[in-house]
mmCIF file of C-alpha atoms in Angstrom:
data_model
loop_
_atom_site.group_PDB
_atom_site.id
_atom_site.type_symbol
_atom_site.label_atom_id
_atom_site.label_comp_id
_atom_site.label_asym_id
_atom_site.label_seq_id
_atom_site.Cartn_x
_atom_site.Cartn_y
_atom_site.Cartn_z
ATOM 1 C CA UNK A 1 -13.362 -1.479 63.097
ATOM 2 C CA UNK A 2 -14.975 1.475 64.866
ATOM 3 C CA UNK A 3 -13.999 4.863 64.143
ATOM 4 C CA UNK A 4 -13.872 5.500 67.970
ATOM 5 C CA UNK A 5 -11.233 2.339 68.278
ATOM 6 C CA UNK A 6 -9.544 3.770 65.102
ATOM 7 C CA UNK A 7 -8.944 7.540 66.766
ATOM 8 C CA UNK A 8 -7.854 6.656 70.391
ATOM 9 C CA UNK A 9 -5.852 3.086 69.627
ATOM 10 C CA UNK A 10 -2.657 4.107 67.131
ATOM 11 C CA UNK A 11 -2.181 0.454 66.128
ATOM 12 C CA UNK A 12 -5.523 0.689 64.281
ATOM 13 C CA UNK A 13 -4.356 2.668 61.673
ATOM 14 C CA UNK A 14 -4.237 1.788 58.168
ATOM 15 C CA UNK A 15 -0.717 0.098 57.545
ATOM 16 C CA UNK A 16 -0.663 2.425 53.928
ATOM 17 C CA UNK A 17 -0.192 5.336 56.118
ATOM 18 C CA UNK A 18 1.464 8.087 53.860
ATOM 19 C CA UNK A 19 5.259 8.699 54.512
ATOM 20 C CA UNK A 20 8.004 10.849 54.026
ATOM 21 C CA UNK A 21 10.338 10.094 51.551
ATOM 22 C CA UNK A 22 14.069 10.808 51.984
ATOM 23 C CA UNK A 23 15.346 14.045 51.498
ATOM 24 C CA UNK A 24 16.065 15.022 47.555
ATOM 25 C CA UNK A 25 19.901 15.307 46.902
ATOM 26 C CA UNK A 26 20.938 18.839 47.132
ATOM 27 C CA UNK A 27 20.094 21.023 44.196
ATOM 28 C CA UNK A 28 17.493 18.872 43.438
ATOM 29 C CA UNK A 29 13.810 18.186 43.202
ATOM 30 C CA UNK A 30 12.142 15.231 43.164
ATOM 31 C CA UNK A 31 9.125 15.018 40.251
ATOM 32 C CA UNK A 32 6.747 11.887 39.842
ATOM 33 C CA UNK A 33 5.313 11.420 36.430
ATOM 34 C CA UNK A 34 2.047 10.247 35.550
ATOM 35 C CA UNK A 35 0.643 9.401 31.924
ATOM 36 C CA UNK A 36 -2.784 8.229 30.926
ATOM 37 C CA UNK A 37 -5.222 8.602 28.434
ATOM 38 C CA UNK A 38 -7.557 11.850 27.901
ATOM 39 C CA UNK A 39 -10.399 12.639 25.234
ATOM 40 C CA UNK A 40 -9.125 16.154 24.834
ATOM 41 C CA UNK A 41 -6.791 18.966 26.923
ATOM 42 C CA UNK A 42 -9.521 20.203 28.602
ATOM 43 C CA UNK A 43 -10.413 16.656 30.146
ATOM 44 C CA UNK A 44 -6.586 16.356 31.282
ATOM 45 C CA UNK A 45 -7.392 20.179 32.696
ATOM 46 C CA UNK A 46 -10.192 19.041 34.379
ATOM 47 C CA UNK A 47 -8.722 16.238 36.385
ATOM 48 C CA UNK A 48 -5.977 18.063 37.239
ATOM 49 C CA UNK A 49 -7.232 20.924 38.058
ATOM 50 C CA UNK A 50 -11.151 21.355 38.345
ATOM 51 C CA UNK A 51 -12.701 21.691 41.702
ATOM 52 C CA UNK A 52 -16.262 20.825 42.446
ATOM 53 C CA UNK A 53 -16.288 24.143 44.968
ATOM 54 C CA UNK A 54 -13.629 26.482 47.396
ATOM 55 C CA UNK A 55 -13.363 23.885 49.258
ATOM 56 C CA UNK A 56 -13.392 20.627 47.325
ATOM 57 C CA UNK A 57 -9.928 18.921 46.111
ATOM 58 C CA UNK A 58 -8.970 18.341 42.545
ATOM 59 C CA UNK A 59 -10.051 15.294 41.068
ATOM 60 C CA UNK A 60 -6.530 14.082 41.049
ATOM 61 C CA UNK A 61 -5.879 14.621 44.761
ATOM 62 C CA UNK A 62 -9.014 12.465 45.503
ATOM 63 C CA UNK A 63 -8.197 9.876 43.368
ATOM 64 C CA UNK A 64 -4.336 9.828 45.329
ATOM 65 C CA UNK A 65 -6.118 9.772 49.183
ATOM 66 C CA UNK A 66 -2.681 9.147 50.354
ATOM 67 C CA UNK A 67 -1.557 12.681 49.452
ATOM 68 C CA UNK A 68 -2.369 16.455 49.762
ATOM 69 C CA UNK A 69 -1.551 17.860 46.082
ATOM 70 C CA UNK A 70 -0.792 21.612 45.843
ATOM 71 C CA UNK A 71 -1.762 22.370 41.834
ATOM 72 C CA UNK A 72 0.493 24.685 41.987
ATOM 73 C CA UNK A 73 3.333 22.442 41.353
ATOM 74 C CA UNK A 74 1.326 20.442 38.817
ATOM 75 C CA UNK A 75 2.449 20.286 35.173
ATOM 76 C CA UNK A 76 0.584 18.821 32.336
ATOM 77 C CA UNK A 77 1.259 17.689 28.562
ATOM 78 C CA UNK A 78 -1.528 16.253 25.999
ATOM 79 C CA UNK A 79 -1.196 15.235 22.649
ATOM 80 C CA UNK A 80 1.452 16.768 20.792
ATOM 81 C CA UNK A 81 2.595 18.515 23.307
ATOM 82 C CA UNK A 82 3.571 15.698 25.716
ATOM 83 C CA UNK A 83 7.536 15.699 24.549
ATOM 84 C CA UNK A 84 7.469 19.205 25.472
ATOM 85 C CA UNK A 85 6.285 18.731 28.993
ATOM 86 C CA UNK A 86 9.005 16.537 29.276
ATOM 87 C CA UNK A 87 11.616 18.563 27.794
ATOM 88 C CA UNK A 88 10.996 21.140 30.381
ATOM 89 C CA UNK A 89 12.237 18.793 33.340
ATOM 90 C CA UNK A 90 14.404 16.176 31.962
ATOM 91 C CA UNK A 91 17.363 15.959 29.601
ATOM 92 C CA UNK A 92 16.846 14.299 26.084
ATOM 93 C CA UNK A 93 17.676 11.339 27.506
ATOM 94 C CA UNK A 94 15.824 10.883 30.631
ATOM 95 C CA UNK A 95 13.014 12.562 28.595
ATOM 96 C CA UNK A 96 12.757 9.803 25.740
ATOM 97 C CA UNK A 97 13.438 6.756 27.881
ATOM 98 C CA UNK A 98 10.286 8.433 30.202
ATOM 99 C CA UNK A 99 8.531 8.947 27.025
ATOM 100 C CA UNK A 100 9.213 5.220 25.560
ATOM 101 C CA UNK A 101 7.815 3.968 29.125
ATOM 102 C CA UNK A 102 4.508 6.012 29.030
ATOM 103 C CA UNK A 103 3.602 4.202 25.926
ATOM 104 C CA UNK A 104 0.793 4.962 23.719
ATOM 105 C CA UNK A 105 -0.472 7.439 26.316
ATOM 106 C CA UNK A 106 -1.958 10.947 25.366
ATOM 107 C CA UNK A 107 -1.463 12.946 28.526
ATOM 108 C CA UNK A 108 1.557 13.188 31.137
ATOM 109 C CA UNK A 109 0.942 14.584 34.634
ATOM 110 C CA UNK A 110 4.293 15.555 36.270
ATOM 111 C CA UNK A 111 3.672 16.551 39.970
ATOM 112 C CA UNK A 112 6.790 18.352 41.745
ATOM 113 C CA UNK A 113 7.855 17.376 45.749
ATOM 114 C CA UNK A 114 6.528 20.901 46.643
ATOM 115 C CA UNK A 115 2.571 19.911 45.841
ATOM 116 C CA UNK A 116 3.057 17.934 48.815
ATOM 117 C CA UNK A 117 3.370 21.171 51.159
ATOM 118 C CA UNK A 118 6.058 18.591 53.318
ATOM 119 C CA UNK A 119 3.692 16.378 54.387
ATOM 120 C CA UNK A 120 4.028 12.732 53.774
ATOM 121 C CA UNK A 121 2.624 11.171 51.065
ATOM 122 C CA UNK A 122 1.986 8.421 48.993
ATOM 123 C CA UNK A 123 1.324 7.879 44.890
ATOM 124 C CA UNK A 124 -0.020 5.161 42.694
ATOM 125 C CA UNK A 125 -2.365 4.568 39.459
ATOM 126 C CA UNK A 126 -5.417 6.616 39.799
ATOM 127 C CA UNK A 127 -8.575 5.503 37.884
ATOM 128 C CA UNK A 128 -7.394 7.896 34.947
ATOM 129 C CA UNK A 129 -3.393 8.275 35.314
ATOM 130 C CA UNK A 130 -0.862 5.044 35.714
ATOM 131 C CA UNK A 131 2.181 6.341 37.594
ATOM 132 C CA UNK A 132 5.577 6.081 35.574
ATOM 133 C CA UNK A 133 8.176 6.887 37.519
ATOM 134 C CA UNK A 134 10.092 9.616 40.450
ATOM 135 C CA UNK A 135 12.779 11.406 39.247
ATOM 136 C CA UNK A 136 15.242 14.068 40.385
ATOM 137 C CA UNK A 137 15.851 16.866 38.531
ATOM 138 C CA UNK A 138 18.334 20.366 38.553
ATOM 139 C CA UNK A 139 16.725 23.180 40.829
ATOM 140 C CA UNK A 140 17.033 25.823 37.793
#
């Protein structure tokens, strides 16, 4: 399809457009975690939050071209310290059934509504990071 056909005629447009999701209860946020498998913290750190340049994305937003990802909001865990990330948005429960579902995964990415800066979006498995579940948790 040409790109001229795909920016004047609306029903060319990819059918995975990004969209918005539905508002998070109130007092809530809505987090997405990711888990995946890292040679070292400073690997995870790159991914996450590395840029090429000022104006070059994250490797993790390109790898997720269906959303805009403020690092900001952007928490990480490796190793040992991969309960702990998880203890710091869930409850023990939530956090250990999340934890039995990432598996035998090193790293967990947990990415809050706000990266999104309100814009629509959609998440999957990146080459590096399989995505576990959404979750809402307490606004502290």
């Amino acid at each position: 399809m040409s790109i001229i056909k795909e920016l004047i005629d609306p029903a060319a447009l990819p059918e995975d457009e990004p969209e918005m999701p539905q508002p998070s209860p109130e007092g809530t946020v809505r987090v997405h975690v990711f888990a995946g498998h890292f040679d070292s913290e400073a690997d995870l750190f790159g991914y996450c939050f590395d840029t090429e340049g000022p104006d070059c994305p994250e490797m993790l937003t390109r790898d997720l071209p269906g959303a805009y990802i403020d690092t900001n909001y952007v928490a990480t865990g490796y190793g040992t310290r991969v309960e702990e990330a998880l203890a710091d948005f869930f409850d023990p429960v939530d956090a250990a059934k999340i934890s039995n579902g990432i598996g035998d995964a090193n790293a967990v990415v947990i990415v809050s509504e706000h990266a999104f800066g309100g814009f629509p979006y959609t998440l999957g498995n990146t080459p590096k990071l399989d995505y576990v579940c959404e979750r809402f948790v307490e606004l502290p």
